[in-house]
JSON list of C-alpha atoms in Angstrom, two decimals:
[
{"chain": "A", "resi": 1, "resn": "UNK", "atom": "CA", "xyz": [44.24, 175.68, 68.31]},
{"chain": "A", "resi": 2, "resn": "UNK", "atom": "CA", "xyz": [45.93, 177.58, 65.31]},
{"chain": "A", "resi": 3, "resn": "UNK", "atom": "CA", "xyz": [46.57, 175.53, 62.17]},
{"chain": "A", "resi": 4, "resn": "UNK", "atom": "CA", "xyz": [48.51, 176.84, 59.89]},
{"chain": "A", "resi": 5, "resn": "UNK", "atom": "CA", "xyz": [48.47, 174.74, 56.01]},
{"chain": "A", "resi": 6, "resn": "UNK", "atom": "CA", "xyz": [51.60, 173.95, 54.01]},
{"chain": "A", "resi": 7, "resn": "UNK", "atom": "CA", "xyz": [52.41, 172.51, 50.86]},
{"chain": "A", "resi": 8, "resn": "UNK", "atom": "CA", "xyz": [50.83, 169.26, 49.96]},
{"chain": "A", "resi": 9, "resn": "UNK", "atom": "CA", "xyz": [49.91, 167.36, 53.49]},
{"chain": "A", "resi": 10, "resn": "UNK", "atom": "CA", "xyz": [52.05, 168.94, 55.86]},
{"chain": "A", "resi": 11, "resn": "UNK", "atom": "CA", "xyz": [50.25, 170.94, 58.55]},
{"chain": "A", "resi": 12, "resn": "UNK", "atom": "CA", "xyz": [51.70, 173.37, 61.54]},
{"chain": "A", "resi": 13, "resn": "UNK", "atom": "CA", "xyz": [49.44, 172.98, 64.79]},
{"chain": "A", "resi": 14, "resn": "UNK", "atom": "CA", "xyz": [49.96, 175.19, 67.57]},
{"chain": "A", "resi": 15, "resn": "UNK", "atom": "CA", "xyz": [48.31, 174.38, 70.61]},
{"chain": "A", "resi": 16, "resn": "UNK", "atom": "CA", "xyz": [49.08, 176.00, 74.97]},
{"chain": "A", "resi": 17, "resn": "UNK", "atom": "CA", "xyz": [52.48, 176.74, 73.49]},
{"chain": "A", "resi": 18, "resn": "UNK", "atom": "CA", "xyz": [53.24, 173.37, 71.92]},
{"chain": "A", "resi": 19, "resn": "UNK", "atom": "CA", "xyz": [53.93, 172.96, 68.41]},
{"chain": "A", "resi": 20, "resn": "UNK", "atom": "CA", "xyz": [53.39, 169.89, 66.36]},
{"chain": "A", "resi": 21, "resn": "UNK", "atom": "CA", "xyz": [53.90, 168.97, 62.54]},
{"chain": "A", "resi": 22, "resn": "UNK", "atom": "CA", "xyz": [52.20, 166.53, 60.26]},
{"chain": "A", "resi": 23, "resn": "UNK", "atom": "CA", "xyz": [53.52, 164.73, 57.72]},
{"chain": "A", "resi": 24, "resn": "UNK", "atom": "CA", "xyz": [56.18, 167.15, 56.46]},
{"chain": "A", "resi": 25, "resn": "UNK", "atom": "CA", "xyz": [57.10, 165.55, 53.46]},
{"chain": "A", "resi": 26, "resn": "UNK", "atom": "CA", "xyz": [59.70, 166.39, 50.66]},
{"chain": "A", "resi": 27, "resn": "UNK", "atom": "CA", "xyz": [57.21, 168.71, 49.05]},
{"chain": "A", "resi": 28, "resn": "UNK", "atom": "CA", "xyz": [56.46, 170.92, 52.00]},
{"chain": "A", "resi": 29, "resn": "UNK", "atom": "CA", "xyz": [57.92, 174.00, 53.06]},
{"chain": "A", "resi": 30, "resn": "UNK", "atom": "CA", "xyz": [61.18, 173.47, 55.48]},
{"chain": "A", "resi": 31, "resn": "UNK", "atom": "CA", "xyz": [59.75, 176.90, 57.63]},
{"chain": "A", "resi": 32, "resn": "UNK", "atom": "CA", "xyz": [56.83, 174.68, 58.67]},
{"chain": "A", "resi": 33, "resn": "UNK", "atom": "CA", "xyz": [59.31, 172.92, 61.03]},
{"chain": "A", "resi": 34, "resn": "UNK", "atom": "CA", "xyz": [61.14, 176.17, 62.72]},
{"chain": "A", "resi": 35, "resn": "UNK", "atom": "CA", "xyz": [60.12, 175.84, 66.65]},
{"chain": "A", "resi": 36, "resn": "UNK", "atom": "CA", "xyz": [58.48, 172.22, 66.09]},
{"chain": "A", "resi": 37, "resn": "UNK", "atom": "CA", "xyz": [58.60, 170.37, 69.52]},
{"chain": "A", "resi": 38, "resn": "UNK", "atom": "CA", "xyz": [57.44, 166.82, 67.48]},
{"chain": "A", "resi": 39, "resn": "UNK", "atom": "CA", "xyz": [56.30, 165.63, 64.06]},
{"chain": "A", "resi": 40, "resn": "UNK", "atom": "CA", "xyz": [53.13, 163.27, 63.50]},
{"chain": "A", "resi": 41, "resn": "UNK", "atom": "CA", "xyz": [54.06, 160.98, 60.41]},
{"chain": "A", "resi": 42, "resn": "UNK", "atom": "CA", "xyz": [50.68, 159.05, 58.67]},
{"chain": "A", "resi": 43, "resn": "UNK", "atom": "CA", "xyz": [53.40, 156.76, 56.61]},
{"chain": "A", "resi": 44, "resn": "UNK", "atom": "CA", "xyz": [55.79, 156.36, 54.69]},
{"chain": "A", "resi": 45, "resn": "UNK", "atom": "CA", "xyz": [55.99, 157.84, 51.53]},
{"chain": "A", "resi": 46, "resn": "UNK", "atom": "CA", "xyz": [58.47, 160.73, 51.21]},
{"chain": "A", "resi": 47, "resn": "UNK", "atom": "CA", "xyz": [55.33, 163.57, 50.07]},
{"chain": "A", "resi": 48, "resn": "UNK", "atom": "CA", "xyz": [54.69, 163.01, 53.60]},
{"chain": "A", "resi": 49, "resn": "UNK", "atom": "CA", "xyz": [58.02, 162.35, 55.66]},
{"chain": "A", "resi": 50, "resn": "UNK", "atom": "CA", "xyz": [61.40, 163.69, 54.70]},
{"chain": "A", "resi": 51, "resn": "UNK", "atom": "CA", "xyz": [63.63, 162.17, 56.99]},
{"chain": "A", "resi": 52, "resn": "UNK", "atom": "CA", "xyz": [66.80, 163.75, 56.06]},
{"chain": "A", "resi": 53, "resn": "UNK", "atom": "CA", "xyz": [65.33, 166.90, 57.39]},
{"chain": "A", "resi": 54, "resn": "UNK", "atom": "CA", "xyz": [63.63, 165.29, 60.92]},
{"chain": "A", "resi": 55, "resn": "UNK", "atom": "CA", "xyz": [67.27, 163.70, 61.87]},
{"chain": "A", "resi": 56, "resn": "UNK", "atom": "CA", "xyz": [68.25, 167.46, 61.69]},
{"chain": "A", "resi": 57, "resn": "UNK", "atom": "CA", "xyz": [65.03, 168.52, 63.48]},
{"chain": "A", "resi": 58, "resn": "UNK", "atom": "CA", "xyz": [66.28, 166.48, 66.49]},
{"chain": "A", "resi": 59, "resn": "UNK", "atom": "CA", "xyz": [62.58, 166.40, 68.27]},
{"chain": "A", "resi": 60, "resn": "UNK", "atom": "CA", "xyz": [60.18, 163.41, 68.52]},
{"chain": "A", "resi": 61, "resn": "UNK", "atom": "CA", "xyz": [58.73, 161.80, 65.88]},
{"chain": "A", "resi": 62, "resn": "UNK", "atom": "CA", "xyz": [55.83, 159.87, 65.82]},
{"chain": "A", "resi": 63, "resn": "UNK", "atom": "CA", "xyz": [54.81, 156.82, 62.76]},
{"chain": "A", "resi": 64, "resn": "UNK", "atom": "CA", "xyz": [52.69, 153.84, 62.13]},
{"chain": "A", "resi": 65, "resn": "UNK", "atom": "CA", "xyz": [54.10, 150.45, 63.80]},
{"chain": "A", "resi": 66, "resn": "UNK", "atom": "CA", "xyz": [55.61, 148.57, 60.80]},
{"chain": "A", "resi": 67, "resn": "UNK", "atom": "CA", "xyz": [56.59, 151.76, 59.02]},
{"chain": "A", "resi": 68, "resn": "UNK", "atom": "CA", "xyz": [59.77, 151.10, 56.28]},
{"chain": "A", "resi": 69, "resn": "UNK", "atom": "CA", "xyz": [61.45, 154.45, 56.77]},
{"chain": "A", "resi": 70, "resn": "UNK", "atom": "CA", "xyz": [64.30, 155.40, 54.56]},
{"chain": "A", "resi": 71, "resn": "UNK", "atom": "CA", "xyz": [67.42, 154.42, 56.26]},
{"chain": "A", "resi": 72, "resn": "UNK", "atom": "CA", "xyz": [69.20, 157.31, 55.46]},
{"chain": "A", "resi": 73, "resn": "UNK", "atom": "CA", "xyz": [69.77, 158.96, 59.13]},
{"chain": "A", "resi": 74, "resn": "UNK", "atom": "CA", "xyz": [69.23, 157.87, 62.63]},
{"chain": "A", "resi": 75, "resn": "UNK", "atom": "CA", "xyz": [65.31, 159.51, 64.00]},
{"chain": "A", "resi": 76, "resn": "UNK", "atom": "CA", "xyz": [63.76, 159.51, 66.90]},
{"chain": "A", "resi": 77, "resn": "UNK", "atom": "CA", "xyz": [60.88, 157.11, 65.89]},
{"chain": "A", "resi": 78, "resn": "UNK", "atom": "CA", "xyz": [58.37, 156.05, 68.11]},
{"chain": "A", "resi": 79, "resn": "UNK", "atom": "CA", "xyz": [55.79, 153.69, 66.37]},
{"chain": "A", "resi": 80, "resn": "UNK", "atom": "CA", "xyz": [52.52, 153.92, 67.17]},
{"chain": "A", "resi": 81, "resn": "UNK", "atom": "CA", "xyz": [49.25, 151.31, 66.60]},
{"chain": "A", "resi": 82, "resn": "UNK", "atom": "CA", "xyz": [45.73, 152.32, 65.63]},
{"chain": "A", "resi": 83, "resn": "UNK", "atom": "CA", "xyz": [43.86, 152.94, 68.79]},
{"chain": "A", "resi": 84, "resn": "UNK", "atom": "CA", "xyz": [46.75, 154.46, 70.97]},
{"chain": "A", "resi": 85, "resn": "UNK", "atom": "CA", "xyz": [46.63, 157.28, 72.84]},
{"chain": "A", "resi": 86, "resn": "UNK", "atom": "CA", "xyz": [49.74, 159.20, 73.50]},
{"chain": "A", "resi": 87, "resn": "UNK", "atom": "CA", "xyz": [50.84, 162.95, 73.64]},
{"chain": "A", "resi": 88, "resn": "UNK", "atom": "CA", "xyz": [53.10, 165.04, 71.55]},
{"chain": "A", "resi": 89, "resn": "UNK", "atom": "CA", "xyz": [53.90, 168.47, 72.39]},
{"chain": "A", "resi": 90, "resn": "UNK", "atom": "CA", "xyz": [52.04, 168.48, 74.83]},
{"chain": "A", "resi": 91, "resn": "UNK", "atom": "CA", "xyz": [48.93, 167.50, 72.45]},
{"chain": "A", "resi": 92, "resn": "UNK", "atom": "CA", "xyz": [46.98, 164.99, 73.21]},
{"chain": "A", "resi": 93, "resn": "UNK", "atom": "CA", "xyz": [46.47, 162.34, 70.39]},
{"chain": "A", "resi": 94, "resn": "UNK", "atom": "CA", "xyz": [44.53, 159.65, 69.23]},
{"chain": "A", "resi": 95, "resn": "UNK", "atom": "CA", "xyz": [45.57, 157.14, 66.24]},
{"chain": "A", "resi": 96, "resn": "UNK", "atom": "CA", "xyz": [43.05, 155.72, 63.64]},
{"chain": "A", "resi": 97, "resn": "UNK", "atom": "CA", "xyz": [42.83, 153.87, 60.65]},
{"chain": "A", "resi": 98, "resn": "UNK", "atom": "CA", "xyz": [45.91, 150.90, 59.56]},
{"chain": "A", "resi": 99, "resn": "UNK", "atom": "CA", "xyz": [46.00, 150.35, 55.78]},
{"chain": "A", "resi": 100, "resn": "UNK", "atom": "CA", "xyz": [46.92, 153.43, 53.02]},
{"chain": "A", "resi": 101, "resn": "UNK", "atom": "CA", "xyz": [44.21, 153.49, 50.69]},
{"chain": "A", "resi": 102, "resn": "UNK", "atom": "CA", "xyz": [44.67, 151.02, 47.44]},
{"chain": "A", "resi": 103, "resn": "UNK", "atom": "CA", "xyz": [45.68, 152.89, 44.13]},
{"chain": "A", "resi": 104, "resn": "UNK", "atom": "CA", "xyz": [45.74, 149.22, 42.17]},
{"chain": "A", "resi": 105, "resn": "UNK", "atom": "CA", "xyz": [45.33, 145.55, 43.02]},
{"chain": "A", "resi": 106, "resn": "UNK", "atom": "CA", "xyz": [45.92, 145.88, 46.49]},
{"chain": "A", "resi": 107, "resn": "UNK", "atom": "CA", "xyz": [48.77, 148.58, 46.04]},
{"chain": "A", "resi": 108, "resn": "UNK", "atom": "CA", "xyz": [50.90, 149.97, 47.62]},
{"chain": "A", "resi": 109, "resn": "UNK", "atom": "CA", "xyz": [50.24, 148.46, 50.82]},
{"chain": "A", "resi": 110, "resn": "UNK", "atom": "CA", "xyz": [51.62, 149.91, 53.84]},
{"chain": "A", "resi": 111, "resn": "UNK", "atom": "CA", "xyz": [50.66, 151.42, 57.27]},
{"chain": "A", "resi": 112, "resn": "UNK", "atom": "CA", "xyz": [48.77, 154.66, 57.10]},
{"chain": "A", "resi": 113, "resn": "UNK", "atom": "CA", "xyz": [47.58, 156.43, 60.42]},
{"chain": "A", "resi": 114, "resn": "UNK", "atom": "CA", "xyz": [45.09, 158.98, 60.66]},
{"chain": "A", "resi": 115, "resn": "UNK", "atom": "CA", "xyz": [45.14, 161.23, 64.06]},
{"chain": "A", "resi": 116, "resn": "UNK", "atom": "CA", "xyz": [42.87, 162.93, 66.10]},
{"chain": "A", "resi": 117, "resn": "UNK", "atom": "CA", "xyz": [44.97, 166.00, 66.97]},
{"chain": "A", "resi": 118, "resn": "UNK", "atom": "CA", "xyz": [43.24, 167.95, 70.68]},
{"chain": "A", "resi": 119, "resn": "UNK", "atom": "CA", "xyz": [39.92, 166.10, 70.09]},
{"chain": "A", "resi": 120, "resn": "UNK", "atom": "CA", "xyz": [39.65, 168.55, 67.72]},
{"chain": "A", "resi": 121, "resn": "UNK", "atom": "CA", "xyz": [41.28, 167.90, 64.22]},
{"chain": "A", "resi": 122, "resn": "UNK", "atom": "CA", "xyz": [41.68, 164.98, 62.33]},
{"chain": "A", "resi": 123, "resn": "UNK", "atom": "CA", "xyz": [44.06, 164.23, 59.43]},
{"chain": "A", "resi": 124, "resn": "UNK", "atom": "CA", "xyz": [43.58, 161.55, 57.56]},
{"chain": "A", "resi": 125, "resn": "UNK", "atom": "CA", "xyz": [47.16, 160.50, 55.62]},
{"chain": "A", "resi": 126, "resn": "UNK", "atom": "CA", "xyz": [46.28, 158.63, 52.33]},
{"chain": "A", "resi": 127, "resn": "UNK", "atom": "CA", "xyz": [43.41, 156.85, 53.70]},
{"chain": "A", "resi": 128, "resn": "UNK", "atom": "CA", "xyz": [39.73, 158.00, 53.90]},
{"chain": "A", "resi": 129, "resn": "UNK", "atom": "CA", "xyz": [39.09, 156.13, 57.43]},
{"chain": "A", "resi": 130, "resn": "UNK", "atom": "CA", "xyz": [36.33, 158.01, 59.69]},
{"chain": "A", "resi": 131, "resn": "UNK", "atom": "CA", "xyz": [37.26, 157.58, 63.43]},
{"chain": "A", "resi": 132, "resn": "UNK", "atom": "CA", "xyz": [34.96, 156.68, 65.70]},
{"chain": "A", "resi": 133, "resn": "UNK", "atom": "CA", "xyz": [35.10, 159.80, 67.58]},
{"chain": "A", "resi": 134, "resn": "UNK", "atom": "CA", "xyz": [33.65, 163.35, 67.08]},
{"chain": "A", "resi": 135, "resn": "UNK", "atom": "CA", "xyz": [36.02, 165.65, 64.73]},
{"chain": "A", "resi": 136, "resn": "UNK", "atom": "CA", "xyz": [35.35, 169.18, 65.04]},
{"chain": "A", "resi": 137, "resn": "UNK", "atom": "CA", "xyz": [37.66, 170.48, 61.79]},
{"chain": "A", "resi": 138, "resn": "UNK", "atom": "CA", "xyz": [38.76, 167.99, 59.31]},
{"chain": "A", "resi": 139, "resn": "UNK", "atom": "CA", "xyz": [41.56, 168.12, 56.78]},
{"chain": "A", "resi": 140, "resn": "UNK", "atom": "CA", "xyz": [40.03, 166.66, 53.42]},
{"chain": "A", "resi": 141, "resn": "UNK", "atom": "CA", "xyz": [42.42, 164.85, 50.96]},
{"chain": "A", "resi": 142, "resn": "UNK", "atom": "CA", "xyz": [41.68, 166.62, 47.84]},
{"chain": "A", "resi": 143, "resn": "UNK", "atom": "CA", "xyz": [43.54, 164.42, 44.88]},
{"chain": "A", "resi": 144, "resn": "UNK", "atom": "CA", "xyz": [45.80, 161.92, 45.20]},
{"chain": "A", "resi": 145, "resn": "UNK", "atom": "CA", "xyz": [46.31, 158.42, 42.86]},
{"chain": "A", "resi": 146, "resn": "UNK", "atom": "CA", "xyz": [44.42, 156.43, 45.40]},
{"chain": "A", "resi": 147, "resn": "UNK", "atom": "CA", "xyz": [41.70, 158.84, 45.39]},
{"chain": "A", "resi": 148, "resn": "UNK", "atom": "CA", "xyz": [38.07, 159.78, 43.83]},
{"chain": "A", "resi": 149, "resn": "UNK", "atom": "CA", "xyz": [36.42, 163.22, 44.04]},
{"chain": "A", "resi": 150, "resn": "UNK", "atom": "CA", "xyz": [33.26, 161.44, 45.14]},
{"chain": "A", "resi": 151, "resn": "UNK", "atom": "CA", "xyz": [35.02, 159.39, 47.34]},
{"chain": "A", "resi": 152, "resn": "UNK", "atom": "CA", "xyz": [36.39, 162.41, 49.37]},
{"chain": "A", "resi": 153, "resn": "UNK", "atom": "CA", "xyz": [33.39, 164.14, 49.69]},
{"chain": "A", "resi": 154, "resn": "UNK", "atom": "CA", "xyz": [31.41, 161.35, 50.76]},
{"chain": "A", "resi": 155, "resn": "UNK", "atom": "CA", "xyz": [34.31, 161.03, 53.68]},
{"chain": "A", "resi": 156, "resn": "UNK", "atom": "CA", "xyz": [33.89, 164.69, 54.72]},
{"chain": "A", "resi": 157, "resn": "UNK", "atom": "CA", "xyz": [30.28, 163.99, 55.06]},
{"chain": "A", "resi": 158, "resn": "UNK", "atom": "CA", "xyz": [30.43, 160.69, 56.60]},
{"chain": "A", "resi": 159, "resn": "UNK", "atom": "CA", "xyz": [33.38, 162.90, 59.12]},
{"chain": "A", "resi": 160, "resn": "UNK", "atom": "CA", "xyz": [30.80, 165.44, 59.46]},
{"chain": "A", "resi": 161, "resn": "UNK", "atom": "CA", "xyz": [32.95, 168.08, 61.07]},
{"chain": "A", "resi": 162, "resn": "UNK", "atom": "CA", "xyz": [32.24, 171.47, 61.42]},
{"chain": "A", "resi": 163, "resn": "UNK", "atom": "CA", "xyz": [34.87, 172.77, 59.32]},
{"chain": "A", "resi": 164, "resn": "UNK", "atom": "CA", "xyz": [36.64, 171.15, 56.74]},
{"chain": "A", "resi": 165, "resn": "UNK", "atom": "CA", "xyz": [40.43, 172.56, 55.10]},
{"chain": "A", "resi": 166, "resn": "UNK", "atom": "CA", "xyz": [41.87, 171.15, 51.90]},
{"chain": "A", "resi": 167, "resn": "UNK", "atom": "CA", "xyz": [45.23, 168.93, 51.86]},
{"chain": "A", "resi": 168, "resn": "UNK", "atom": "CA", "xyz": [47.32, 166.33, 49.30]},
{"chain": "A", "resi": 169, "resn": "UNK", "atom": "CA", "xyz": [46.40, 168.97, 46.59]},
{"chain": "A", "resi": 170, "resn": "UNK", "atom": "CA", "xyz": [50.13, 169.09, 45.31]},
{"chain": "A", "resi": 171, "resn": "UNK", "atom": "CA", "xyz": [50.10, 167.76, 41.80]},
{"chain": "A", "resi": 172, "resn": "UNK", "atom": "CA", "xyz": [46.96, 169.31, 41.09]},
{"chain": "A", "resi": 173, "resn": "UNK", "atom": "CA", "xyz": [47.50, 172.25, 38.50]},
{"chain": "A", "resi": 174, "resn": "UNK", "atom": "CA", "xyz": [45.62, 175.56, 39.00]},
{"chain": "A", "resi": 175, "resn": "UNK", "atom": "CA", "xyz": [43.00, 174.67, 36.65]},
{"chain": "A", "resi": 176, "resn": "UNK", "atom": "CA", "xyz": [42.06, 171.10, 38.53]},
{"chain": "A", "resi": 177, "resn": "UNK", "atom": "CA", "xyz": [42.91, 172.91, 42.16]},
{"chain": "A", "resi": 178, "resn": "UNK", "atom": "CA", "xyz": [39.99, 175.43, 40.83]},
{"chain": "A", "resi": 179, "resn": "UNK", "atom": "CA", "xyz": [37.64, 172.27, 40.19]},
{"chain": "A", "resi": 180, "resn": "UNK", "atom": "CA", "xyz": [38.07, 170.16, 43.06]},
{"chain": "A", "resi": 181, "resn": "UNK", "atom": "CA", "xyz": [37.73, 173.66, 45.45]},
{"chain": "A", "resi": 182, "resn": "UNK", "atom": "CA", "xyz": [34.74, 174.52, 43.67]},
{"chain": "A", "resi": 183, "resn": "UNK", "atom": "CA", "xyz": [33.14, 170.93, 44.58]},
{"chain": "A", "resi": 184, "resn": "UNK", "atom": "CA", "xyz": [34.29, 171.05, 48.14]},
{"chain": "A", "resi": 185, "resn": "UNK", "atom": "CA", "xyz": [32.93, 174.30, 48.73]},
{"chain": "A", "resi": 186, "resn": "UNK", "atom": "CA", "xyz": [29.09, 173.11, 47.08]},
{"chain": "A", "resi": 187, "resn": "UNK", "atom": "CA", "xyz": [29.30, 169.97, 48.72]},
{"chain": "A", "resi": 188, "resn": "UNK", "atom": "CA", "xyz": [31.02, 170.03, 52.09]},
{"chain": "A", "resi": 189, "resn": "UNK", "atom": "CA", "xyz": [29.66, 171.71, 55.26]},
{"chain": "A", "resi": 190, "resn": "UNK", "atom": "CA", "xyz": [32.02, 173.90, 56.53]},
{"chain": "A", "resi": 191, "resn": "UNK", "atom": "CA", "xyz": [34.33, 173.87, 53.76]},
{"chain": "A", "resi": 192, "resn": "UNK", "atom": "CA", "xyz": [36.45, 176.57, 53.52]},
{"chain": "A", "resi": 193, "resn": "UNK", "atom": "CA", "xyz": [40.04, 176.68, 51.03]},
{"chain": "A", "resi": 194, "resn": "UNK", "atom": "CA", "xyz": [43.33, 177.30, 52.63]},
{"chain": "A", "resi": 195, "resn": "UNK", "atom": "CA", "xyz": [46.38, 178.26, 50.41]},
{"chain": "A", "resi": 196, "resn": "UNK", "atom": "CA", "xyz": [49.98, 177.20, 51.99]},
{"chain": "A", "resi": 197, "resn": "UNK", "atom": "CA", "xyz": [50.67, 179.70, 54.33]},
{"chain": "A", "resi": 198, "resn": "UNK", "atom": "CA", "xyz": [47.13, 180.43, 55.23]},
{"chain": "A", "resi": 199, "resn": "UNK", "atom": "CA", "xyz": [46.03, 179.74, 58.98]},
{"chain": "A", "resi": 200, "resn": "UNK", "atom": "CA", "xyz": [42.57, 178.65, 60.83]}
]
């Protein structure tokens, strides 16, 4: 499995010829999409789905049951619930998690999926939910509103994968990106800091 890291959340996963996208969001690159045969989409906030550019896309695209998507084009939605099993491009897939993490009194509260890409590799969305089945390389939230240092690295232990890439690192300047890198690396197993662009 060959994962390449883009801006923000959005990761490339190429797997026996398939090739599948998470959460490519407004932030991301549009490249990460060229040859994509389906997009994974935690939930609904537009740093992780731009859906102007999936109705182009044209390929299958899979988000949480109950997901408010911008009604701005027609997509090819299929909604899936935590605990499903399904395959996308020719991946197999399991969904975890429900809820996006709180950022105050209960808000914002919408669906948030994380999945468990091959059996392999596990991204989260906005939520810090450990599944309930081995994860061999996780991708660690890094910053985000809803989110403490502390709190991620106790996930990525909790995960405890093998190998563990950075992602939601977007409005991080160099100087905090530096910092929250340097923690990762002392504190979680495995840990290892891809740029956008970068591949594992």
């Amino acid at each position: 499995m060959r994962i390449t890291r883009f801006t923000h959340a959005c990761v490339r996963v190429e797997h026996d010829g398939g090739v599948l996208v998470v959460d490519p969001g407004t932030w991301s690159e549009p490249r990460a999409l060229v040859g994509a045969d389906a997009v994974l989409v935690t939930h609904e906030h537009t740093d992780h789905i731009d859906v102007l550019r999936l109705a182009g896309l044209g390929v299958p695209v899979y988000a949480p049951e109950g997901a408010r998507l911008p009604d701005l084009a027609p997509l090819p939605v299929t909604r899936v619930r935590s605990g499903e099993r399904f395959t996308a491009a020719g991946i197999p897939v399991s969904a975890h998690g429900g809820r996006h993490a709180a950022i105050h009194e209960g808000q914002p509260d919408c669906p948030n999926l994380g999945y468990l890409i091959g059996g392999e590799l596990y991204h989260p969305g906005d939520a810090l939910h450990v599944p309930d089945e081995p994860v061999r390389t996780l991708l660690v939230p890094a910053q985000g509103s809803w989110l403490r240092l502390d709190e991620a690295i106790r996930f990525a232990r909790a995960v405890g994968a093998a190998a563990a890439y950075p992602i939601h690192d977007a409005q991080l300047n160099d100087r905090g990106l530096a910092s929250v890198a340097g923690w990762f690396a002392e504190t979680i197993p495995g840990y290892r800091h891809l740029l956008p662009g970068d591949t594992a």
